[in-house]
Tab-separated table of C-alpha atoms in Angstrom:
chain	number	residue	atom	x	y	z
A	1	MET	CA	-15.125	11.857	83.443
A	2	PRO	CA	-12.943	8.739	83.132
A	3	HIS	CA	-10.442	8.087	85.852
A	4	SER	CA	-6.791	8.421	84.745
A	5	ALA	CA	-4.176	6.343	86.417
A	6	PRO	CA	-1.340	8.147	88.128
A	7	PRO	CA	2.102	7.832	86.737
A	8	GLY	CA	3.878	4.654	87.565
A	9	SER	CA	0.680	2.736	88.323
A	10	ALA	CA	-0.327	-0.332	86.334
A	11	THR	CA	-2.788	-0.050	83.496
A	12	PRO	CA	-5.985	-1.915	84.182
A	13	PRO	CA	-6.755	-4.785	81.881
A	14	GLY	CA	-8.758	-3.933	78.771
A	15	ALA	CA	-7.791	-0.256	78.695
A	16	LEU	CA	-5.690	1.231	75.910
A	17	GLY	CA	-2.696	3.003	77.292
A	18	PRO	CA	0.286	4.667	75.681
A	19	VAL	CA	2.279	2.365	73.395
A	20	VAL	CA	5.783	1.956	74.760
A	21	PRO	CA	8.440	0.509	72.439
A	22	ALA	CA	9.689	-2.797	73.635
A	23	PRO	CA	13.380	-3.404	74.183
A	24	PRO	CA	15.125	-5.118	71.248
A	25	GLN	CA	14.901	-8.862	71.452
A	26	ALA	CA	16.667	-11.607	69.619
A	27	VAL	CA	15.073	-12.600	66.342
A	28	HIS	CA	14.233	-16.209	65.980
A	29	PRO	CA	16.700	-17.859	63.605
A	30	ARG	CA	13.965	-19.463	61.548
A	31	SER	CA	12.026	-16.237	61.071
A	32	SER	CA	15.102	-14.271	59.932
A	33	ALA	CA	15.369	-16.239	56.704
A	34	SER	CA	11.943	-15.171	55.586
A	35	THR	CA	10.611	-11.817	54.507
A	36	PRO	CA	7.747	-10.479	56.629
A	37	PRO	CA	4.500	-9.997	54.748
A	38	LYS	CA	3.709	-6.543	53.432
A	39	SER	CA	1.436	-4.191	55.340
A	40	GLY	CA	-2.174	-4.393	54.389
A	41	ARG	CA	-2.146	-8.059	53.216
A	42	PRO	CA	-3.994	-10.736	55.223
A	43	ASP	CA	-1.918	-12.849	57.581
A	44	PRO	CA	-2.682	-16.512	56.998
A	45	THR	CA	-1.810	-17.369	60.628
A	46	ARG	CA	-4.283	-14.960	62.267
A	47	GLY	CA	-6.805	-13.831	59.678
A	48	SER	CA	-6.263	-10.129	60.550
A	49	THR	CA	-4.279	-7.319	58.995
A	50	VAL	CA	-0.557	-7.228	59.463
A	51	GLY	CA	0.881	-3.984	60.858
A	52	PHE	CA	-1.849	-3.230	63.392
A	53	HIS	CA	-4.159	-5.274	65.595
A	54	ALA	CA	-7.070	-4.165	67.702
A	55	GLY	CA	-7.760	-7.425	69.452
A	56	GLY	CA	-8.188	-8.187	73.142
A	57	PRO	CA	-5.669	-8.576	75.898
A	58	ASN	CA	-4.764	-12.075	74.777
A	59	ASP	CA	-3.200	-10.632	71.603
A	60	ARG	CA	-0.807	-8.435	73.570
A	61	GLY	CA	2.707	-9.650	74.186
A	62	ALA	CA	4.645	-9.780	77.427
A	63	GLY	CA	5.896	-6.258	76.964
A	64	GLY	CA	2.417	-4.794	76.468
A	65	THR	CA	2.958	-3.998	72.792
A	66	LEU	CA	0.921	-4.893	69.747
A	67	TYR	CA	1.837	-7.697	67.397
A	68	GLY	CA	4.149	-6.359	64.740
A	69	ARG	CA	5.599	-3.696	67.012
A	70	GLY	CA	8.580	-5.672	68.273
A	71	VAL	CA	7.097	-8.843	69.847
A	72	SER	CA	7.178	-12.152	68.045
A	73	PRO	CA	3.818	-13.857	67.496
A	74	ALA	CA	2.713	-16.565	69.843
A	75	VAL	CA	2.961	-19.179	67.069
A	76	ASP	CA	6.615	-19.958	66.517
A	77	ALA	CA	6.549	-20.302	62.765
A	78	SER	CA	8.010	-18.164	60.001
A	79	PRO	CA	5.701	-16.681	57.326
A	80	ALA	CA	7.495	-18.803	54.712
A	81	GLU	CA	6.460	-21.956	56.554
A	82	ALA	CA	2.956	-20.685	57.204
A	83	ARG	CA	2.407	-19.682	53.563
A	84	PRO	CA	4.401	-21.772	51.124
A	85	GLU	CA	5.469	-20.054	47.917
A	86	ARG	CA	3.594	-21.018	44.750
A	87	ARG	CA	5.559	-21.562	41.557
A	88	ASN	CA	4.137	-21.931	38.075
A	89	THR	CA	6.333	-24.777	36.994
A	90	PRO	CA	5.854	-26.118	33.438
A	91	SER	CA	4.695	-29.640	32.920
A	92	PRO	CA	7.562	-32.078	32.573
A	93	ARG	CA	8.601	-32.967	29.038
A	94	PRO	CA	7.984	-36.507	27.944
A	95	HIS	CA	10.929	-38.765	27.882
A	96	PRO	CA	12.232	-39.483	24.356
A	97	SER	CA	11.355	-43.107	24.844
A	98	ALA	CA	7.714	-42.136	25.386
A	99	VAL	CA	7.365	-40.665	21.827
A	100	THR	CA	5.506	-43.114	19.662
A	101	ALA	CA	6.512	-44.185	16.186
A	102	ASP	CA	3.501	-42.443	14.597
A	103	SER	CA	4.386	-39.106	16.112
A	104	GLU	CA	7.990	-39.495	14.967
A	105	GLY	CA	6.799	-40.217	11.423
A	106	ALA	CA	4.495	-37.184	11.423
A	107	MET	CA	7.283	-34.922	12.656
A	108	THR	CA	9.664	-36.322	10.060
A	109	ASP	CA	7.156	-35.751	7.250
A	110	ALA	CA	6.602	-32.166	8.383
A	111	TYR	CA	10.323	-31.462	8.423
A	112	VAL	CA	10.834	-33.096	5.032
A	113	SER	CA	7.970	-31.161	3.423
A	114	ARG	CA	9.394	-27.881	4.695
A	115	GLU	CA	12.860	-28.689	3.484
A	116	THR	CA	11.886	-30.002	0.036
A	117	GLU	CA	9.384	-27.250	-0.843
A	118	ASP	CA	11.086	-24.485	-2.808
A	119	PRO	CA	10.527	-20.856	-1.799
A	120	PRO	CA	8.537	-18.635	-4.196
A	121	LEU	CA	11.631	-17.037	-5.722
A	122	ALA	CA	13.141	-20.442	-6.413
A	123	GLN	CA	9.915	-21.633	-8.030
A	124	GLU	CA	9.795	-18.554	-10.250
A	125	ALA	CA	13.430	-19.053	-11.260
A	126	LYS	CA	12.708	-22.679	-12.078
A	127	ARG	CA	9.802	-21.672	-14.325
A	128	ALA	CA	11.965	-19.041	-16.016
A	129	VAL	CA	14.637	-21.603	-16.853
A	130	GLU	CA	12.002	-23.957	-18.204
A	131	ILE	CA	10.544	-21.263	-20.463
A	132	LEU	CA	13.828	-19.783	-21.706
A	133	ASN	CA	15.282	-23.275	-22.167
A	134	PRO	CA	18.917	-22.124	-22.482
A	135	SER	CA	20.257	-25.672	-22.748
A	136	GLY	CA	17.754	-26.728	-25.384
A	137	GLU	CA	16.933	-29.922	-23.501
A	138	ILE	CA	13.203	-29.154	-23.262
A	139	THR	CA	11.480	-29.469	-26.624
A	140	MET	CA	7.901	-29.210	-27.812
A	141	PRO	CA	6.775	-31.793	-30.366
A	142	ARG	CA	7.000	-30.725	-33.976
A	143	PRO	CA	4.007	-31.142	-36.294
A	144	PRO	CA	4.185	-33.727	-39.099
A	145	ARG	CA	3.655	-30.922	-41.630
A	146	ARG	CA	3.650	-27.160	-41.691
A	147	ARG	CA	0.851	-25.430	-39.835
A	148	THR	CA	-0.224	-22.012	-41.108
A	149	MET	CA	-2.313	-20.212	-38.505
A	150	CYS	CA	-4.104	-16.919	-38.963
A	151	VAL	CA	-4.505	-14.911	-35.729
A	152	ALA	CA	-7.647	-12.920	-36.438
A	153	ASN	CA	-10.402	-10.996	-34.711
A	154	GLN	CA	-12.085	-7.929	-36.127
A	155	LYS	CA	-12.370	-6.503	-32.617
A	156	GLY	CA	-9.319	-4.437	-31.741
A	157	GLY	CA	-7.390	-4.696	-28.503
A	158	VAL	CA	-8.132	-8.357	-27.769
A	159	GLY	CA	-4.507	-9.512	-27.843
A	160	LYS	CA	-3.976	-10.689	-31.435
A	161	THR	CA	-0.441	-9.350	-31.780
A	162	THR	CA	0.533	-10.289	-28.229
A	163	THR	CA	-0.745	-13.824	-28.761
A	164	ALA	CA	0.988	-14.273	-32.097
A	165	VAL	CA	4.328	-12.979	-30.809
A	166	ASN	CA	4.450	-14.855	-27.510
A	167	ILE	CA	3.236	-18.203	-28.801
A	168	ALA	CA	5.701	-17.969	-31.676
A	169	VAL	CA	8.567	-17.219	-29.287
A	170	ALA	CA	7.545	-20.063	-26.952
A	171	LEU	CA	7.505	-22.579	-29.807
A	172	ALA	CA	10.797	-21.316	-31.220
A	173	LEU	CA	12.542	-21.561	-27.852
A	174	HIS	CA	11.603	-25.237	-27.662
A	175	GLY	CA	12.794	-26.626	-30.954
A	176	ASN	CA	10.245	-25.481	-33.582
A	177	ARG	CA	11.037	-23.368	-36.636
A	178	VAL	CA	8.573	-20.484	-36.627
A	179	LEU	CA	7.800	-17.616	-38.996
A	180	VAL	CA	5.704	-14.575	-38.012
A	181	ILE	CA	4.140	-12.501	-40.794
A	182	ASP	CA	3.119	-9.033	-39.667
A	183	LEU	CA	0.093	-8.105	-41.767
A	184	ASP	CA	-0.982	-5.156	-39.625
A	185	PRO	CA	0.056	-1.708	-40.952
A	186	GLN	CA	0.735	-0.616	-37.366
A	187	GLY	CA	3.702	-2.997	-37.240
A	188	ASN	CA	3.256	-3.961	-33.591
A	189	ALA	CA	4.389	-7.537	-34.139
A	190	SER	CA	7.583	-6.248	-35.716
A	191	THR	CA	8.145	-4.029	-32.692
A	192	GLY	CA	7.581	-6.894	-30.263
A	193	LEU	CA	10.148	-9.042	-32.077
A	194	ASN	CA	12.652	-6.169	-32.352
A	195	VAL	CA	12.686	-6.355	-36.153
A	196	PRO	CA	13.408	-3.148	-38.139
A	197	HIS	CA	10.251	-1.957	-39.875
A	198	HIS	CA	10.927	1.646	-40.809
A	199	SER	CA	10.135	2.986	-44.237
A	200	GLY	CA	12.307	1.500	-46.970
A	201	VAL	CA	12.787	-1.911	-45.267
A	202	PRO	CA	11.642	-4.865	-47.420
A	203	ASP	CA	8.334	-5.977	-45.977
A	204	VAL	CA	5.168	-7.925	-46.686
A	205	TYR	CA	3.942	-5.098	-48.910
A	206	ASP	CA	6.489	-6.177	-51.530
A	207	CYS	CA	4.990	-9.672	-51.530
A	208	LEU	CA	1.426	-8.446	-51.940
A	209	ILE	CA	1.944	-5.737	-54.547
A	210	ASP	CA	5.193	-6.593	-56.353
A	211	GLY	CA	5.026	-10.368	-56.025
A	212	ALA	CA	8.376	-10.659	-54.213
A	213	PRO	CA	9.252	-14.081	-52.760
A	214	LEU	CA	8.830	-14.562	-49.045
A	215	ASP	CA	12.518	-15.291	-48.460
A	216	ALA	CA	13.468	-11.880	-49.858
A	217	VAL	CA	11.644	-10.018	-47.070
A	218	THR	CA	12.249	-12.394	-44.138
A	219	GLN	CA	14.489	-11.322	-41.240
A	220	GLN	CA	16.074	-13.368	-38.471
A	221	VAL	CA	14.865	-12.427	-34.981
A	222	GLU	CA	17.816	-11.484	-32.798
A	223	GLY	CA	18.478	-13.776	-29.861
A	224	ILE	CA	16.100	-16.563	-30.954
A	225	PRO	CA	17.726	-18.860	-33.531
A	226	ASN	CA	14.548	-20.652	-34.685
A	227	LEU	CA	12.399	-17.560	-35.182
A	228	TRP	CA	12.003	-15.412	-38.300
A	229	ALA	CA	9.719	-12.484	-39.100
A	230	VAL	CA	8.331	-10.654	-42.110
A	231	PRO	CA	7.929	-7.017	-40.988
A	232	ALA	CA	5.206	-4.526	-41.892
A	233	THR	CA	5.915	-0.886	-42.689
A	234	ILE	CA	3.679	2.119	-43.094
A	235	ASP	CA	3.470	1.343	-46.820
A	236	LEU	CA	1.104	-1.489	-46.006
A	237	ALA	CA	-1.592	1.050	-45.096
A	238	GLY	CA	-2.246	1.719	-48.785
A	239	ALA	CA	-2.084	-1.905	-49.850
A	240	GLU	CA	-5.839	-2.469	-49.619
A	241	ILE	CA	-6.520	0.318	-52.082
A	242	GLU	CA	-3.835	-0.901	-54.490
A	243	LEU	CA	-5.046	-4.507	-54.297
A	244	VAL	CA	-8.473	-3.596	-55.637
A	245	SER	CA	-7.241	-3.606	-59.243
A	246	VAL	CA	-4.849	-6.563	-58.875
A	247	VAL	CA	-5.789	-9.909	-60.395
A	248	ALA	CA	-6.486	-12.631	-57.795
A	249	ARG	CA	-6.043	-10.064	-55.051
A	250	GLU	CA	-7.342	-12.472	-52.370
A	251	SER	CA	-4.569	-15.037	-52.862
A	252	ARG	CA	-1.448	-12.858	-53.175
A	253	LEU	CA	-0.124	-13.828	-49.730
A	254	LYS	CA	-0.857	-17.518	-50.316
A	255	ARG	CA	1.330	-17.555	-53.421
A	256	ALA	CA	4.202	-15.921	-51.552
A	257	ILE	CA	4.011	-18.516	-48.743
A	258	GLU	CA	3.853	-21.462	-51.139
A	259	ALA	CA	6.932	-20.163	-52.930
A	260	GLY	CA	9.169	-20.114	-49.851
A	261	GLY	CA	7.494	-21.294	-46.661
A	262	ASP	CA	8.292	-25.002	-46.598
A	263	ALA	CA	11.217	-24.633	-44.183
A	264	TYR	CA	8.992	-23.761	-41.204
A	265	ASP	CA	6.955	-25.796	-38.756
A	266	TYR	CA	4.622	-22.919	-37.916
A	267	ILE	CA	3.605	-19.739	-39.721
A	268	PHE	CA	1.624	-17.208	-37.724
A	269	ILE	CA	-0.090	-14.369	-39.594
A	270	ASP	CA	-0.938	-11.356	-37.433
A	271	CYS	CA	-4.040	-9.734	-38.930
A	272	PRO	CA	-5.264	-6.135	-38.598
A	273	PRO	CA	-8.467	-5.427	-36.641
A	274	SER	CA	-10.686	-5.337	-39.709
A	275	LEU	CA	-12.331	-7.585	-42.304
A	276	GLY	CA	-10.721	-5.954	-45.328
A	277	LEU	CA	-8.532	-7.379	-48.078
A	278	LEU	CA	-5.532	-7.851	-45.802
A	279	THR	CA	-7.520	-10.100	-43.473
A	280	VAL	CA	-9.037	-11.937	-46.440
A	281	ASN	CA	-5.513	-12.610	-47.789
A	282	ALA	CA	-4.549	-14.070	-44.435
A	283	LEU	CA	-7.649	-16.290	-44.317
A	284	VAL	CA	-6.998	-17.598	-47.809
A	285	ALA	CA	-3.326	-18.313	-47.076
A	286	ALA	CA	-3.983	-20.123	-43.787
A	287	GLU	CA	-5.553	-23.445	-42.980
A	288	GLU	CA	-6.278	-22.759	-39.317
A	289	VAL	CA	-7.682	-19.752	-37.504
A	290	LEU	CA	-6.612	-18.830	-33.964
A	291	ILE	CA	-9.107	-16.448	-32.381
A	292	PRO	CA	-8.067	-14.525	-29.260
A	293	ILE	CA	-11.156	-13.483	-27.317
A	294	GLN	CA	-11.039	-10.899	-24.589
A	295	CYS	CA	-13.172	-11.834	-21.591
A	296	GLU	CA	-15.617	-8.984	-22.148
A	297	TYR	CA	-18.967	-8.602	-23.869
A	298	TYR	CA	-17.844	-6.520	-26.862
A	299	ALA	CA	-15.385	-9.228	-27.874
A	300	LEU	CA	-18.228	-11.733	-28.215
A	301	GLU	CA	-19.993	-9.488	-30.723
A	302	GLY	CA	-16.874	-9.319	-32.892
A	303	VAL	CA	-16.523	-13.103	-32.918
A	304	GLN	CA	-19.961	-13.521	-34.506
A	305	ALA	CA	-19.048	-11.276	-37.443
A	306	LEU	CA	-15.671	-13.013	-37.804
A	307	THR	CA	-17.180	-16.495	-37.941
A	308	ASN	CA	-19.594	-15.359	-40.662
A	309	ASN	CA	-16.700	-13.998	-42.716
A	310	ILE	CA	-14.733	-17.224	-42.231
A	311	GLU	CA	-17.688	-19.202	-43.578
A	312	LEU	CA	-17.783	-17.025	-46.672
A	313	VAL	CA	-14.047	-17.478	-47.308
A	314	ARG	CA	-14.267	-21.220	-46.783
A	315	SER	CA	-17.205	-21.628	-49.145
A	316	HIS	CA	-15.695	-19.529	-51.968
A	317	LEU	CA	-11.901	-19.278	-51.625
A	318	ASN	CA	-10.370	-21.735	-49.118
A	319	PRO	CA	-12.241	-24.984	-48.380
A	320	LYS	CA	-9.550	-26.098	-45.894
A	321	LEU	CA	-10.021	-23.111	-43.609
A	322	ASP	CA	-11.455	-23.782	-40.168
A	323	ILE	CA	-11.388	-22.407	-36.645
A	324	THR	CA	-9.133	-24.764	-34.700
A	325	THR	CA	-7.987	-22.736	-31.684
A	326	VAL	CA	-9.694	-20.245	-29.391
A	327	LEU	CA	-7.716	-18.523	-26.648
A	328	LEU	CA	-9.234	-16.494	-23.821
A	329	THR	CA	-7.163	-13.404	-23.036
A	330	MET	CA	-7.181	-10.597	-20.452
A	331	TYR	CA	-8.979	-12.786	-17.952
A	332	ASP	CA	-9.692	-10.995	-14.669
A	333	ARG	CA	-10.622	-13.516	-12.004
A	334	ARG	CA	-11.914	-10.771	-9.698
A	335	THR	CA	-14.962	-10.126	-11.907
A	336	ARG	CA	-17.951	-12.334	-12.469
A	337	LEU	CA	-18.198	-11.091	-16.058
A	338	ALA	CA	-14.980	-12.879	-16.975
A	339	ASP	CA	-16.384	-16.173	-15.699
A	340	LEU	CA	-19.605	-15.704	-17.638
A	341	VAL	CA	-17.760	-14.916	-20.880
A	342	GLU	CA	-15.514	-17.940	-20.387
A	343	GLN	CA	-18.524	-20.212	-19.911
A	344	ASP	CA	-20.223	-18.850	-23.037
A	345	VAL	CA	-17.103	-19.252	-25.159
A	346	ARG	CA	-16.420	-22.801	-23.951
A	347	ASN	CA	-20.034	-23.808	-24.485
A	348	HIS	CA	-19.959	-22.442	-28.038
A	349	PHE	CA	-16.548	-23.630	-29.249
A	350	GLY	CA	-16.120	-26.734	-27.105
A	351	GLU	CA	-12.760	-28.487	-27.490
A	352	LYS	CA	-11.467	-25.784	-29.791
A	353	CYS	CA	-10.997	-23.557	-26.743
A	354	LEU	CA	-7.625	-24.036	-25.079
A	355	ASN	CA	-7.477	-24.962	-21.413
A	356	ALA	CA	-4.859	-22.265	-20.836
A	357	VAL	CA	-6.248	-18.815	-20.087
A	358	ILE	CA	-4.191	-15.639	-20.371
A	359	PRO	CA	-4.704	-13.437	-17.275
A	360	ARG	CA	-4.335	-9.710	-17.039
A	361	ASN	CA	-0.668	-9.201	-16.296
A	362	VAL	CA	1.301	-5.965	-16.329
A	363	ARG	CA	4.428	-7.761	-17.557
A	364	VAL	CA	2.655	-8.649	-20.790
A	365	SER	CA	1.949	-4.955	-21.375
A	366	GLU	CA	5.438	-3.801	-20.391
A	367	ALA	CA	7.358	-6.183	-22.660
A	368	PRO	CA	6.670	-4.402	-26.020
A	369	SER	CA	8.099	-1.151	-24.631
A	370	TYR	CA	11.442	-2.979	-24.454
A	371	SER	CA	10.973	-4.554	-27.913
A	372	GLN	CA	10.641	-7.983	-26.318
A	373	SER	CA	8.059	-10.648	-25.784
A	374	VAL	CA	6.978	-11.460	-22.265
A	375	MET	CA	8.712	-14.828	-22.656
A	376	THR	CA	12.110	-13.122	-22.705
A	377	TYR	CA	11.228	-9.996	-20.716
A	378	ASP	CA	9.968	-11.772	-17.581
A	379	PRO	CA	9.821	-15.536	-18.153
A	380	GLY	CA	8.743	-16.198	-14.566
A	381	SER	CA	5.627	-14.005	-14.696
A	382	ARG	CA	2.089	-15.325	-14.798
A	383	GLY	CA	1.611	-14.038	-18.341
A	384	ALA	CA	4.683	-15.854	-19.636
A	385	VAL	CA	3.688	-19.099	-17.921
A	386	SER	CA	0.169	-18.888	-19.376
A	387	TYR	CA	1.409	-18.308	-22.938
A	388	PHE	CA	3.902	-21.144	-22.466
A	389	GLU	CA	1.064	-23.485	-21.496
A	390	ALA	CA	-0.992	-22.320	-24.496
A	391	ALA	CA	1.932	-23.024	-26.832
A	392	GLN	CA	2.305	-26.478	-25.317
A	393	GLU	CA	-1.329	-27.278	-26.045
A	394	ILE	CA	-1.018	-26.092	-29.642
A	395	ALA	CA	2.141	-28.152	-30.145
A	396	LEU	CA	0.589	-31.305	-28.678
A	397	ARG	CA	-2.485	-31.000	-30.868
A	398	GLY	CA	-0.370	-30.548	-33.962
A	399	ALA	CA	2.003	-33.418	-33.145
A	400	GLN	CA	-0.745	-35.895	-32.370
A	401	GLY	CA	-2.349	-35.209	-35.718
A	402	ALA	CA	-5.739	-35.430	-34.017
A	403	GLN	CA	-8.891	-34.088	-35.541
A	404	VAL	CA	-9.240	-30.626	-34.012
A	405	GLY	CA	-12.280	-28.823	-35.249
A	406	GLY	CA	-12.326	-30.770	-38.494
A	407	VAL	CA	-8.687	-30.081	-39.405
A	408	ALA	CA	-6.041	-32.733	-38.943
């Protein structure tokens, strides 16, 4: 049994006795400015844990207490001096004089490019002003003589009416005098141009059956000074049957145009989706054929039948007729089929195919519901810009008088 010291006797060295709090002592002035380290963290001055110490007798202070219990450490240094504080200071910025001339030029170019580049809304507004041309400053070249173009394709839904209406509006907005003849009994071109075409309105039927002059059935398109239209009513649906017994039934429309069509730079004839007498009248009256081709396989089949019919008309009724313009419509860049159809069409028609391609655009489909073309409905849309570019190509080819597909 261990021997216990009587009260009041001294504790032998090396034995752990009761811890007696030391009397308060004066704090060193240098250690008061620093915050003691937290319990449980290593002390850099001793390598042990702060808050308790189980060392030998040399670690005990004069009062017999443990370090941290009221006695200052033997080393007279504050924790702040023993462990200097680390600061994550950023690297100093270079002096303005240290910036080289090349870096200044690069920074200046970056700032200038950001300031001069227009935001998307500003770019769209700029395109809209260019297409609408309210000041009349932007003009497309006028052809040396009248160009009569038949917009034909026996395949339905390829964009014949949409192409005829929008290209006509684009040319008229930029200084050309344009006439659109609606030869489709559905009257969609008349709807797109906001021209009355209800029953009883003078229309192209009167020219085909009664021999009326073209000026008697022509109407001015509202809002576009250089654009006129010949509407089509429901009466035109029976014209093919009535034309069977008429003498020279294939050239009735040609006579009407020759009697009163010299005042125009362009005449666009919107054909029905068939190869009947109405389409034959349009092919005989025109000198050029504009074929809209949808970027799908079925449209290619219809083009083959149309080209055969054009050859028959040219060999028997109209030697001047030729395919001069091919326009790809409803192009969907997300599909590989559209690319394949475009390659086939360009390989077959060559330079006759316009560089402009009409993409699928909802604005083009919405415009007829407001009795407008996409050029006036949303001039900043992709569809309007594409039709504007197509009209520019047609105008440049006509003004240059170049040989396009064998037709000057």
